[in-house]
PDB file of C-alpha atoms and ligand atoms in Angstrom:
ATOM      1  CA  UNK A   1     112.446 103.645  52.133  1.00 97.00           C
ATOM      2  CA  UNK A   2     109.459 101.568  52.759  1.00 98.00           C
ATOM      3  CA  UNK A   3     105.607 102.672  52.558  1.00 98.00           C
ATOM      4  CA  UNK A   4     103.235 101.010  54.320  1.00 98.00           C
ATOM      5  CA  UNK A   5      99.128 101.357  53.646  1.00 97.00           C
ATOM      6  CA  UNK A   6      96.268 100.170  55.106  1.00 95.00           C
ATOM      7  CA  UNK A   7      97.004  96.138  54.116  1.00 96.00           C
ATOM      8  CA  UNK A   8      99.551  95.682  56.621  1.00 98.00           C
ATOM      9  CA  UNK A   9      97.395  95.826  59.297  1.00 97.00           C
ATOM     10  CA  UNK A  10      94.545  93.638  57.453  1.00 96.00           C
ATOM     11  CA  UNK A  11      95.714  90.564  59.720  1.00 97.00           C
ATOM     12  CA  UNK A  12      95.142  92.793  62.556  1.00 97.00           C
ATOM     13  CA  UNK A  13      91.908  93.071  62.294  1.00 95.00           C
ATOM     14  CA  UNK A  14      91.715  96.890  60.781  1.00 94.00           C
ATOM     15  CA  UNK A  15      89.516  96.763  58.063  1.00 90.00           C
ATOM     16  CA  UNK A  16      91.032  97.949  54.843  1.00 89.00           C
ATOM     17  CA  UNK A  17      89.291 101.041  52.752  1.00 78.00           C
ATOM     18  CA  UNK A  18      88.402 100.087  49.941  1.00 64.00           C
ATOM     19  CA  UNK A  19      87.221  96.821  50.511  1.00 54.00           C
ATOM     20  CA  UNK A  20      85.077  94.611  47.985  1.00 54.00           C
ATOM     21  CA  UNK A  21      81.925  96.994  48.748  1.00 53.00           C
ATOM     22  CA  UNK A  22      84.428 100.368  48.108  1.00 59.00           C
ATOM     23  CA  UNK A  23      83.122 101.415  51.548  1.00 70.00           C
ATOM     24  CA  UNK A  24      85.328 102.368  54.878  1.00 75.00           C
ATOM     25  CA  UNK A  25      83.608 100.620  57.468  1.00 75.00           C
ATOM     26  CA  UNK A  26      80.566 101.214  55.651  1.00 81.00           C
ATOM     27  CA  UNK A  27      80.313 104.630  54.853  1.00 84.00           C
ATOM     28  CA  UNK A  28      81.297 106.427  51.852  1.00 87.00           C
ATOM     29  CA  UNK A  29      84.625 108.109  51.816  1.00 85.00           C
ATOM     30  CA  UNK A  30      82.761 111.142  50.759  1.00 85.00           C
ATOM     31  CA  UNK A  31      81.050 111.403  54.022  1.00 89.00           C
ATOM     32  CA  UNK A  32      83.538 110.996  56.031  1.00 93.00           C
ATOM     33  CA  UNK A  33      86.607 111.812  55.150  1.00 93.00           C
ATOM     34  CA  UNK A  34      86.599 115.306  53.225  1.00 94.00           C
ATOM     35  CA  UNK A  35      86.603 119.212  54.559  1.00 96.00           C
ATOM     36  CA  UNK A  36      83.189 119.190  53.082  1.00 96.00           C
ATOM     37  CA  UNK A  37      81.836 116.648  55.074  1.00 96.00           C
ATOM     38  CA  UNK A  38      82.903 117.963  58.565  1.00 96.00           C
ATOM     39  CA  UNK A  39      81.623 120.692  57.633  1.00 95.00           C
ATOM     40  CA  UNK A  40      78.205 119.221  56.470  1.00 96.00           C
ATOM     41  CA  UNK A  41      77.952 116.797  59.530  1.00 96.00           C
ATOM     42  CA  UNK A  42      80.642 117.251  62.416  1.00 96.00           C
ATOM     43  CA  UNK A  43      78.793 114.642  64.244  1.00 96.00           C
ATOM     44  CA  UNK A  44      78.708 111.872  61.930  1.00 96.00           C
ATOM     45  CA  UNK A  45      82.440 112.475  61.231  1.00 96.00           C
ATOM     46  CA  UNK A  46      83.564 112.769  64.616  1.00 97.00           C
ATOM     47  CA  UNK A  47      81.234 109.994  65.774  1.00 96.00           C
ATOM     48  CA  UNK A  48      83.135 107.959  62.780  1.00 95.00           C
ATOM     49  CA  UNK A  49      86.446 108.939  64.096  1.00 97.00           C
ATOM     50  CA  UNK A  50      86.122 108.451  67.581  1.00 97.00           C
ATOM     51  CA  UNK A  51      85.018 104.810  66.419  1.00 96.00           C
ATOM     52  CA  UNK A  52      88.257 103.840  64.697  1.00 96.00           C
ATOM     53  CA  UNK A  53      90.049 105.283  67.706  1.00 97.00           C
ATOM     54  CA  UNK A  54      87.955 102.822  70.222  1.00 97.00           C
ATOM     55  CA  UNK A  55      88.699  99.995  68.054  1.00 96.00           C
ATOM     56  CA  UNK A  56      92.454 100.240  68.306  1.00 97.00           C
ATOM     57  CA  UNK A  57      92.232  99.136  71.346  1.00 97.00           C
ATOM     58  CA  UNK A  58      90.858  96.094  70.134  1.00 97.00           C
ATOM     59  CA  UNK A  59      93.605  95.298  68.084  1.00 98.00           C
ATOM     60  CA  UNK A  60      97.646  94.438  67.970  1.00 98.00           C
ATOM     61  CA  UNK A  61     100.481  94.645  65.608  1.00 98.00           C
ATOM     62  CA  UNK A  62     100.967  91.600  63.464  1.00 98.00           C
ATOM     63  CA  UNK A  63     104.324  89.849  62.593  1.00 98.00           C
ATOM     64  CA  UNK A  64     104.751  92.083  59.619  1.00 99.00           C
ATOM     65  CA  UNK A  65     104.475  95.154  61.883  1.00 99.00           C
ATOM     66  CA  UNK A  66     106.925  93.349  64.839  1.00 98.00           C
ATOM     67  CA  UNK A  67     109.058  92.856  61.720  1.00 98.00           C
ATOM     68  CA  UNK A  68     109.510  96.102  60.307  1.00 98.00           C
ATOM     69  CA  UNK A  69     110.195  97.238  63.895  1.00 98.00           C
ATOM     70  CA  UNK A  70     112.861  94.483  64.001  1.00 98.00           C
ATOM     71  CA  UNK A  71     114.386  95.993  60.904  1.00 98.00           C
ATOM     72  CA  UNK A  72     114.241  99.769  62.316  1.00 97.00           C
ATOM     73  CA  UNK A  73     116.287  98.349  65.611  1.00 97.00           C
ATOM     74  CA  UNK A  74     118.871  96.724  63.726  1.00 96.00           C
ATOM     75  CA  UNK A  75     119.153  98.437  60.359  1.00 95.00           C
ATOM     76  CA  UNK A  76     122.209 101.232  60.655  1.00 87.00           C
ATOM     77  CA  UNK A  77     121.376 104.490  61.325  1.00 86.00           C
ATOM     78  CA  UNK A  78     124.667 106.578  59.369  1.00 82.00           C
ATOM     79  CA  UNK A  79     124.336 108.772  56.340  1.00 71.00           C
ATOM     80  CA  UNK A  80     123.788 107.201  53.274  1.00 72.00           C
ATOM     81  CA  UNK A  81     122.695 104.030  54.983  1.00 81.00           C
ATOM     82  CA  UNK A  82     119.375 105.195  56.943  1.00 93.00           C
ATOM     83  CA  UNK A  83     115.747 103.514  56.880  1.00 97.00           C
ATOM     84  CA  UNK A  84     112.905 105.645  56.745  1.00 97.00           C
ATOM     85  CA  UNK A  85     108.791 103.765  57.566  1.00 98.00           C
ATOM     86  CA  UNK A  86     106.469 106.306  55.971  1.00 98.00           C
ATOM     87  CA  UNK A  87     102.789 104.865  56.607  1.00 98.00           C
ATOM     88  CA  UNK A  88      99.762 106.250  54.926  1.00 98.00           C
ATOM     89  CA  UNK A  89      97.987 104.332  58.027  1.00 98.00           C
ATOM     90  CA  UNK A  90      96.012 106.182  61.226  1.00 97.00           C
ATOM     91  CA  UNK A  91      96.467 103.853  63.387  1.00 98.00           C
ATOM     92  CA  UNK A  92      99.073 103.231  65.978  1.00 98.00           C
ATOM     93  CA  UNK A  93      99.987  99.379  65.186  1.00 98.00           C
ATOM     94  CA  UNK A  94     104.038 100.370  63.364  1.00 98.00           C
ATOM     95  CA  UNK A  95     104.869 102.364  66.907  1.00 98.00           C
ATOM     96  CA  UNK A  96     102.952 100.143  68.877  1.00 98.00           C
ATOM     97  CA  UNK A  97     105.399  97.295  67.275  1.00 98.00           C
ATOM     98  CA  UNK A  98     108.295  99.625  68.325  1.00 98.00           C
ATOM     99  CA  UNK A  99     109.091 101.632  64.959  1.00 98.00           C
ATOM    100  CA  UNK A 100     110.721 104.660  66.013  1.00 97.00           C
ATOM    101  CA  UNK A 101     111.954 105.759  62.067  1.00 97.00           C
ATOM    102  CA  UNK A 102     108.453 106.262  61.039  1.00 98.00           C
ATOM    103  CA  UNK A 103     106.142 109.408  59.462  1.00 98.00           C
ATOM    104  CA  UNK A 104     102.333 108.647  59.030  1.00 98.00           C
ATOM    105  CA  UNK A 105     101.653 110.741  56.316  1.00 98.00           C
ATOM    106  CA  UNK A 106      98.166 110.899  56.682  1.00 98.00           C
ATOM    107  CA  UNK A 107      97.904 111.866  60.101  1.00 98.00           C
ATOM    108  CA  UNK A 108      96.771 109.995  62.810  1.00 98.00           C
ATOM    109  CA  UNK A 109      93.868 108.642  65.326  1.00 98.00           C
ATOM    110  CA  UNK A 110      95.211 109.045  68.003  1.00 98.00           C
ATOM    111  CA  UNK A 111      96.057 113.163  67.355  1.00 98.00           C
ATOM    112  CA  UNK A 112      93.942 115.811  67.659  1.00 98.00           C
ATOM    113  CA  UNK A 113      94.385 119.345  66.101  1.00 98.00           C
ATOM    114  CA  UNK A 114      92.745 122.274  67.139  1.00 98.00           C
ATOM    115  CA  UNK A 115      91.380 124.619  64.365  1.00 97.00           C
ATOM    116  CA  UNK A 116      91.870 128.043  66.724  1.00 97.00           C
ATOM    117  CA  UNK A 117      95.276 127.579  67.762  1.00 98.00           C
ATOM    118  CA  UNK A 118      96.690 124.990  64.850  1.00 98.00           C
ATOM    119  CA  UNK A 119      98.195 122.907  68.161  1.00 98.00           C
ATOM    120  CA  UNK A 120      98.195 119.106  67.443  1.00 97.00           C
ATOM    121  CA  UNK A 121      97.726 116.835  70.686  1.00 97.00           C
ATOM    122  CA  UNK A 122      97.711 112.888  71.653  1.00 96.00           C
ATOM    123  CA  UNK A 123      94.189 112.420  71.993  1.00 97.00           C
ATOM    124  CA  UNK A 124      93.309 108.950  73.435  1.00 95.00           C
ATOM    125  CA  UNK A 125      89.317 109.704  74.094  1.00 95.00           C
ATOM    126  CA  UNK A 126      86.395 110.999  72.034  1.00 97.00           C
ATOM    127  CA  UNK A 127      86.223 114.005  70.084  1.00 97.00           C
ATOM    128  CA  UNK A 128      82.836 114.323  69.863  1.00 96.00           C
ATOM    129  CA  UNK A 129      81.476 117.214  72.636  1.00 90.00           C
ATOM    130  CA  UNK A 130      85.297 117.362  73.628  1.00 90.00           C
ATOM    131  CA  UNK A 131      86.136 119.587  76.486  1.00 88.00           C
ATOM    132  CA  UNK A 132      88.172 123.098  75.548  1.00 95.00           C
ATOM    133  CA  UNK A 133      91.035 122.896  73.699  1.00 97.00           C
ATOM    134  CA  UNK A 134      93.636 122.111  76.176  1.00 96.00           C
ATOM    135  CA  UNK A 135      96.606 124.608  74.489  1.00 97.00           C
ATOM    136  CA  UNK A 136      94.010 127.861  73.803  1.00 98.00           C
ATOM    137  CA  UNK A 137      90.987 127.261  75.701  1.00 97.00           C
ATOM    138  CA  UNK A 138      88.833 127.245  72.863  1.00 97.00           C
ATOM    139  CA  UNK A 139      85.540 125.253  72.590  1.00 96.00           C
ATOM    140  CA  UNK A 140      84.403 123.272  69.757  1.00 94.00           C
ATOM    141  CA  UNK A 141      87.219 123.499  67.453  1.00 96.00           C
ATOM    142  CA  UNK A 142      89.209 120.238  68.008  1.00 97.00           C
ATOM    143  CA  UNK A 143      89.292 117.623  64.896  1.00 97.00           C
ATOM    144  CA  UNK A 144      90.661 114.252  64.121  1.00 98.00           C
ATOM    145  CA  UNK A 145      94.430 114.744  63.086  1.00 98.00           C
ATOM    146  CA  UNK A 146      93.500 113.049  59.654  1.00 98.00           C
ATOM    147  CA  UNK A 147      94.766 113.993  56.314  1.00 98.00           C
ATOM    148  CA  UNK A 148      91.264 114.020  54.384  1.00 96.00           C
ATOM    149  CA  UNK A 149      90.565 114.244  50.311  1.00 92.00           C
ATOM    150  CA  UNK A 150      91.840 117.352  49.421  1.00 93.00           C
ATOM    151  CA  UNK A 151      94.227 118.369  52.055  1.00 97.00           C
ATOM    152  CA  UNK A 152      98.109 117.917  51.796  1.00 97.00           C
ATOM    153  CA  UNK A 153      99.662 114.832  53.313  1.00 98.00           C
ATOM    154  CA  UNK A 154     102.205 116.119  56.019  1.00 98.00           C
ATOM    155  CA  UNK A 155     105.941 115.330  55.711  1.00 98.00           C
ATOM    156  CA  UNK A 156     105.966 115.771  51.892  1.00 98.00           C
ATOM    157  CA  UNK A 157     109.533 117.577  52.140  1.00 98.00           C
ATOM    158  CA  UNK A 158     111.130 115.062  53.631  1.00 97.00           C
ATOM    159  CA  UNK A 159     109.472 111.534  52.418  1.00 98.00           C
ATOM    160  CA  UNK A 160     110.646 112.737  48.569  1.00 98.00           C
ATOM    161  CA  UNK A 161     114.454 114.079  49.776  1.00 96.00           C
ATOM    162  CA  UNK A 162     114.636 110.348  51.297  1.00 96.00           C
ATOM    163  CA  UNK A 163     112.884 108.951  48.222  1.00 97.00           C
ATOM    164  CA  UNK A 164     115.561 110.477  45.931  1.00 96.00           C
ATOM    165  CA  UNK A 165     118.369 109.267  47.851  1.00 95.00           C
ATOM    166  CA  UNK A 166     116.754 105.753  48.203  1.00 96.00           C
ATOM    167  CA  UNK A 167     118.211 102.952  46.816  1.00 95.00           C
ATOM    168  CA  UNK A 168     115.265 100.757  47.771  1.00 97.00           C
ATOM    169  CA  UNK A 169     111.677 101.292  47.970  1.00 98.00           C
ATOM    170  CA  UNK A 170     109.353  99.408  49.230  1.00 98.00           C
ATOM    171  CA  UNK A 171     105.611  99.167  49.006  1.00 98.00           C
ATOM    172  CA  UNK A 172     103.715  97.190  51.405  1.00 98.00           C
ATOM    173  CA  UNK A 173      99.993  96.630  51.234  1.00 97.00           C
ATOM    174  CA  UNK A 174      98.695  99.583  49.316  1.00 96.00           C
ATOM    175  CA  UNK A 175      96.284  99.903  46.624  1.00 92.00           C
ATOM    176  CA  UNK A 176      98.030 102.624  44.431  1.00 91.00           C
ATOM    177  CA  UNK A 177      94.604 104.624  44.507  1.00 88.00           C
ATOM    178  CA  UNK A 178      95.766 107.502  46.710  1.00 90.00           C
ATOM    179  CA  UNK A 179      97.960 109.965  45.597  1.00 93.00           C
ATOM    180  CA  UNK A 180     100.861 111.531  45.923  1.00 96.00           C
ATOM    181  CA  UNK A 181     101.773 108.021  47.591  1.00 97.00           C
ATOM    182  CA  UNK A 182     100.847 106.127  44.313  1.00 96.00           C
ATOM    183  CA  UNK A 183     103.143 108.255  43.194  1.00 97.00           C
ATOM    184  CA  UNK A 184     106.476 107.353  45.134  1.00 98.00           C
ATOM    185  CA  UNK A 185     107.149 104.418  43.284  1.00 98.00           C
ATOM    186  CA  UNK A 186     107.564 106.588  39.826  1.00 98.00           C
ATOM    187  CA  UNK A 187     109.842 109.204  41.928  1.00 98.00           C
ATOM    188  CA  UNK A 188     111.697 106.078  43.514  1.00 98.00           C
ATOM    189  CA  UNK A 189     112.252 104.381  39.967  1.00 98.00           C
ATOM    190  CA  UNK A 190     113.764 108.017  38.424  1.00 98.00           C
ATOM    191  CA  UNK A 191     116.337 108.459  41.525  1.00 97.00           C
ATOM    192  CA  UNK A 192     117.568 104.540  40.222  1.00 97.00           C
ATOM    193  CA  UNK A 193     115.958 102.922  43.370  1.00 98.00           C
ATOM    194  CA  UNK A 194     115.295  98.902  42.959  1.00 98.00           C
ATOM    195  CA  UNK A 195     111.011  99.227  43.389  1.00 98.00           C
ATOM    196  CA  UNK A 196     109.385  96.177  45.419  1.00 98.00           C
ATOM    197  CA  UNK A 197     105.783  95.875  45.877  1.00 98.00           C
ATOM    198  CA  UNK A 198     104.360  93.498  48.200  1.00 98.00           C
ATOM    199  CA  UNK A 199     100.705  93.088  48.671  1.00 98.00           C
ATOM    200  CA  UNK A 200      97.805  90.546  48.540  1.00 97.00           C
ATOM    201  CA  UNK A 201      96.761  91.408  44.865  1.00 93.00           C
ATOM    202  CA  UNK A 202      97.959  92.868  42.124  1.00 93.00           C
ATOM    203  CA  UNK A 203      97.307  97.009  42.923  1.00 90.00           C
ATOM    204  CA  UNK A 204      96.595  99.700  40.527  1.00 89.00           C
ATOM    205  CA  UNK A 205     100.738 100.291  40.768  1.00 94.00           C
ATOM    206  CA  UNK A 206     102.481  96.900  40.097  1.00 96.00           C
ATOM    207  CA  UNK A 207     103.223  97.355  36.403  1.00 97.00           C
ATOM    208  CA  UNK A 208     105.372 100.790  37.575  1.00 97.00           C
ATOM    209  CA  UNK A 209     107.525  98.253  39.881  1.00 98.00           C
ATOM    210  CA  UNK A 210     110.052  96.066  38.871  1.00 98.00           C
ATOM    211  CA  UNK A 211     109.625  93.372  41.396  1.00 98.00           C
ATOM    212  CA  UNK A 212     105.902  92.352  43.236  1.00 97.00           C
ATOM    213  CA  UNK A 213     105.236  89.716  45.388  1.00 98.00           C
ATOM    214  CA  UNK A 214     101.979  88.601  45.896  1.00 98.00           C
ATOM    215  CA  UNK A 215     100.995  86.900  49.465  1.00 98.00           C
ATOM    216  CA  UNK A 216     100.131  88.364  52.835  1.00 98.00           C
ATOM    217  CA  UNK A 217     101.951  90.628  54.524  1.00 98.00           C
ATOM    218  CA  UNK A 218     101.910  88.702  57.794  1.00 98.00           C
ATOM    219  CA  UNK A 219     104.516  86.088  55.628  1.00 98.00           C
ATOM    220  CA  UNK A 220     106.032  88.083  53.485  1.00 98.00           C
ATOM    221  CA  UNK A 221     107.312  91.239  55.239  1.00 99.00           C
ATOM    222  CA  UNK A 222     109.057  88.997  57.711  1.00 98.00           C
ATOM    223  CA  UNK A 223     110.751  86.950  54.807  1.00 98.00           C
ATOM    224  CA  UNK A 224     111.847  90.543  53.147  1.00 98.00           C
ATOM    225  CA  UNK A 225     113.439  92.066  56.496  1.00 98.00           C
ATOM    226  CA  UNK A 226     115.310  88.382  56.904  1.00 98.00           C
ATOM    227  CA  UNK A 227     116.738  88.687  53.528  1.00 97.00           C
ATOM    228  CA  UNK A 228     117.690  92.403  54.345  1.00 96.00           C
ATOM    229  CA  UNK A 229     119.673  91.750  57.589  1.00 96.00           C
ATOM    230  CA  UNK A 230     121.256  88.741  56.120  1.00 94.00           C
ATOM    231  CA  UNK A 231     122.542  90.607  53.028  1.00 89.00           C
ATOM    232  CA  UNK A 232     123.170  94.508  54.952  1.00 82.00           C
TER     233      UNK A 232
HETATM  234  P1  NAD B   1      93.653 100.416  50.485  1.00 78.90           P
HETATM  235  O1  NAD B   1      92.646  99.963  51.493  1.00 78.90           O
HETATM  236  O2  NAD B   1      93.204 101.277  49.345  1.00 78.90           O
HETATM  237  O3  NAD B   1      94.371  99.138  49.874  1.00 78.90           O
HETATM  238  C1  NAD B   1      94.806  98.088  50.677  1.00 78.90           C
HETATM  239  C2  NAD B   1      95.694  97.177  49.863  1.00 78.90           C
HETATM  240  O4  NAD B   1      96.189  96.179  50.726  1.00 78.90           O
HETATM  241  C3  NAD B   1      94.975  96.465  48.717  1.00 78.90           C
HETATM  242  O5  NAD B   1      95.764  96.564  47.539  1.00 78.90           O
HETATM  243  C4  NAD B   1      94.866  95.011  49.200  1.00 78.90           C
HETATM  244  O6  NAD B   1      94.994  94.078  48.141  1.00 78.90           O
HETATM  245  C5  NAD B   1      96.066  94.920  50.115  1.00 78.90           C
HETATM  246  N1  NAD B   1      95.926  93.931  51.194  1.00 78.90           N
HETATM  247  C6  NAD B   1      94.804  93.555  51.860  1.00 78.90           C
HETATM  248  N2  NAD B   1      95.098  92.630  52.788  1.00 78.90           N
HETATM  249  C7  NAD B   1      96.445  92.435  52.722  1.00 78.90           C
HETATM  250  C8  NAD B   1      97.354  91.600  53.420  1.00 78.90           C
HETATM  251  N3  NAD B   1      96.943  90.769  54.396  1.00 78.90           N
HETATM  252  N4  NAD B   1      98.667  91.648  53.087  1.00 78.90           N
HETATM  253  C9  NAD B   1      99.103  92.472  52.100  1.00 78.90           C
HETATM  254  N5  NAD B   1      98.291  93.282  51.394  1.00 78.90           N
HETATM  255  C10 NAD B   1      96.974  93.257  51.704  1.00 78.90           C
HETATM  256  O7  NAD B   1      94.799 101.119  51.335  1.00 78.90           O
HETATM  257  P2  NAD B   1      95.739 102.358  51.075  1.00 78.90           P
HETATM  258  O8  NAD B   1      96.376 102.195  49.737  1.00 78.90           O
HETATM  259  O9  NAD B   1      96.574 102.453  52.286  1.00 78.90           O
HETATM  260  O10 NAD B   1      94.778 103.640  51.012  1.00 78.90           O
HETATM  261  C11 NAD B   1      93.771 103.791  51.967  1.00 78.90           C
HETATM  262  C12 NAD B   1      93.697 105.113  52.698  1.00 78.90           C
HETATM  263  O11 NAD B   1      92.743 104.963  53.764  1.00 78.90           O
HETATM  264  C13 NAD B   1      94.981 105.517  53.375  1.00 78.90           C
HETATM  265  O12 NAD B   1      95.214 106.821  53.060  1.00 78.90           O
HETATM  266  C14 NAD B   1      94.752 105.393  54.877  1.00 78.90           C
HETATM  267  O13 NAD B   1      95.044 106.595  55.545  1.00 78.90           O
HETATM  268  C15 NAD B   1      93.281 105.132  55.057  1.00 78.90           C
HETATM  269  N6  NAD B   1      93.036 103.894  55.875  1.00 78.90           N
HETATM  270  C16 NAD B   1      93.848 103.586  56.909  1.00 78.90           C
HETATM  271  C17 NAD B   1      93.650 102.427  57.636  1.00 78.90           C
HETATM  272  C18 NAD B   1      94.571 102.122  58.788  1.00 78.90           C
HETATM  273  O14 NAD B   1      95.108 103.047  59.388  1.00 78.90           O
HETATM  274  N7  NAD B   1      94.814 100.847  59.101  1.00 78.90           N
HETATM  275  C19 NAD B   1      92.615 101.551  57.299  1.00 78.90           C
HETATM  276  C20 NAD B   1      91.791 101.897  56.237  1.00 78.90           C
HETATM  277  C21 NAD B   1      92.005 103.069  55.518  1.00 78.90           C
END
């Protein structure tokens, strides 16, 4: 079981969230990425949205993305010997890489989901003044397909069933501020999993793991899924 969070795709070129400012891409979490704030300024969080959804195309999965994907194509796929890629990340850069094993648990850019009929679509455009909604017709009531403060992640069900039957978990470039992910590493430790952080710095979580290495992901994912295949 291996989470991934917004450091992995640092060396892309995707700005992390909490940077040394505590600002995404300069605005306050607060403003834009909470019910409360679409509902205060729909604009300013779509505009925001449909931003980070431009940029992707600016951007390409690095070797510890290719890597992971590399692991998911030759990493057995039988009962008690699965893989599963859980990302907190919106963007498209583990699928892009070829992960096909993989759950973003906080939703995703490229998604939209209409508040009328609950559909959820690929959306590659903007959101803001969107046509209808394509399933129900509707106007006006299409949002990003993000998982903001307050709502629940999606997937929960399944990420903790694999997490209890895990006998490795990794976490890859994630600050341990956002919960229930933070979390995982505490469920991972009771089921008797071996817990391995990697990440640039120490996070709010490495004391709760019983390995860390410290380095960039670009180097030291690729090293990890080596070791993995060697020893399967
Ligand atoms: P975070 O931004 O809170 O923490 C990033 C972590 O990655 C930090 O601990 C940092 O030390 C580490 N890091 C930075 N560069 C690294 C590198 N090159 N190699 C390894 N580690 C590196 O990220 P989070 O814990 O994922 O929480 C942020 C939330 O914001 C998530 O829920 C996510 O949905 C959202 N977000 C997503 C993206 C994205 O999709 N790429 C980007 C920003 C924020």
């Amino acid at each position: 079981m291996i989470l991934t969070g917004a450091g992995i795709s640092a060396e892309s070129g995707v700005p992390t969230f909490r940077g040394p400012d505590g600002l995404w891409e300069g605005q306050r979490v607060e403003d834009v990425a909470t019910p409360r704030a679409f509902r205060r300024d729909p604009r300013l969080v779509q505009t925001f949205y449909d931003q980070r959804r431009a940029a992707l195309a600016r951007v390409e999965p690095n070797p510890a993305h290719h890597a992971l994907a590399r692991l998911d194509a030759l990493w057995p796929r039988s009962d008690g010997r699965d893989l599963l890629l859980v990302t907190q990340n919106v963007d498209d850069l583990h699928e892009r890489a070829g992960s096909k094993r993989l759950l973003h648990m906080h939703g995703e850019l490229k998604s939209a989901w209409c508040l009328a009929c609950d559909s959820r679509m690929s959306w590659e455009g903007t959101l803001l003044d969107a046509p209808a909604c394509p399933a129900c017709n509707a106007s006006g009531t299409l949002r990003p397909d993000i998982v903001w403060f307050g709502e629940m992640p999606y997937h929960m069900a399944v990420i903790e069933r694999a997490i209890s039957r895990a006998d490795l978990f990794v976490a890859i470039g994630t600050s341990g501020n956002v919960y229930p992910a933070a979390g995982y590493v505490d469920l991972a430790r009771e089921a008797g999993a071996h817990t391995l952080e990697l990440n640039l710095d120490p996070s709010m979580t490495s004391p709760r793991f019983a390995e860390s290495r410290l380095g960039p992901a670009g180097t030291l994912v690729p090293a990890l899924v080596n070791d993995l295949l060697e020893n399967r």
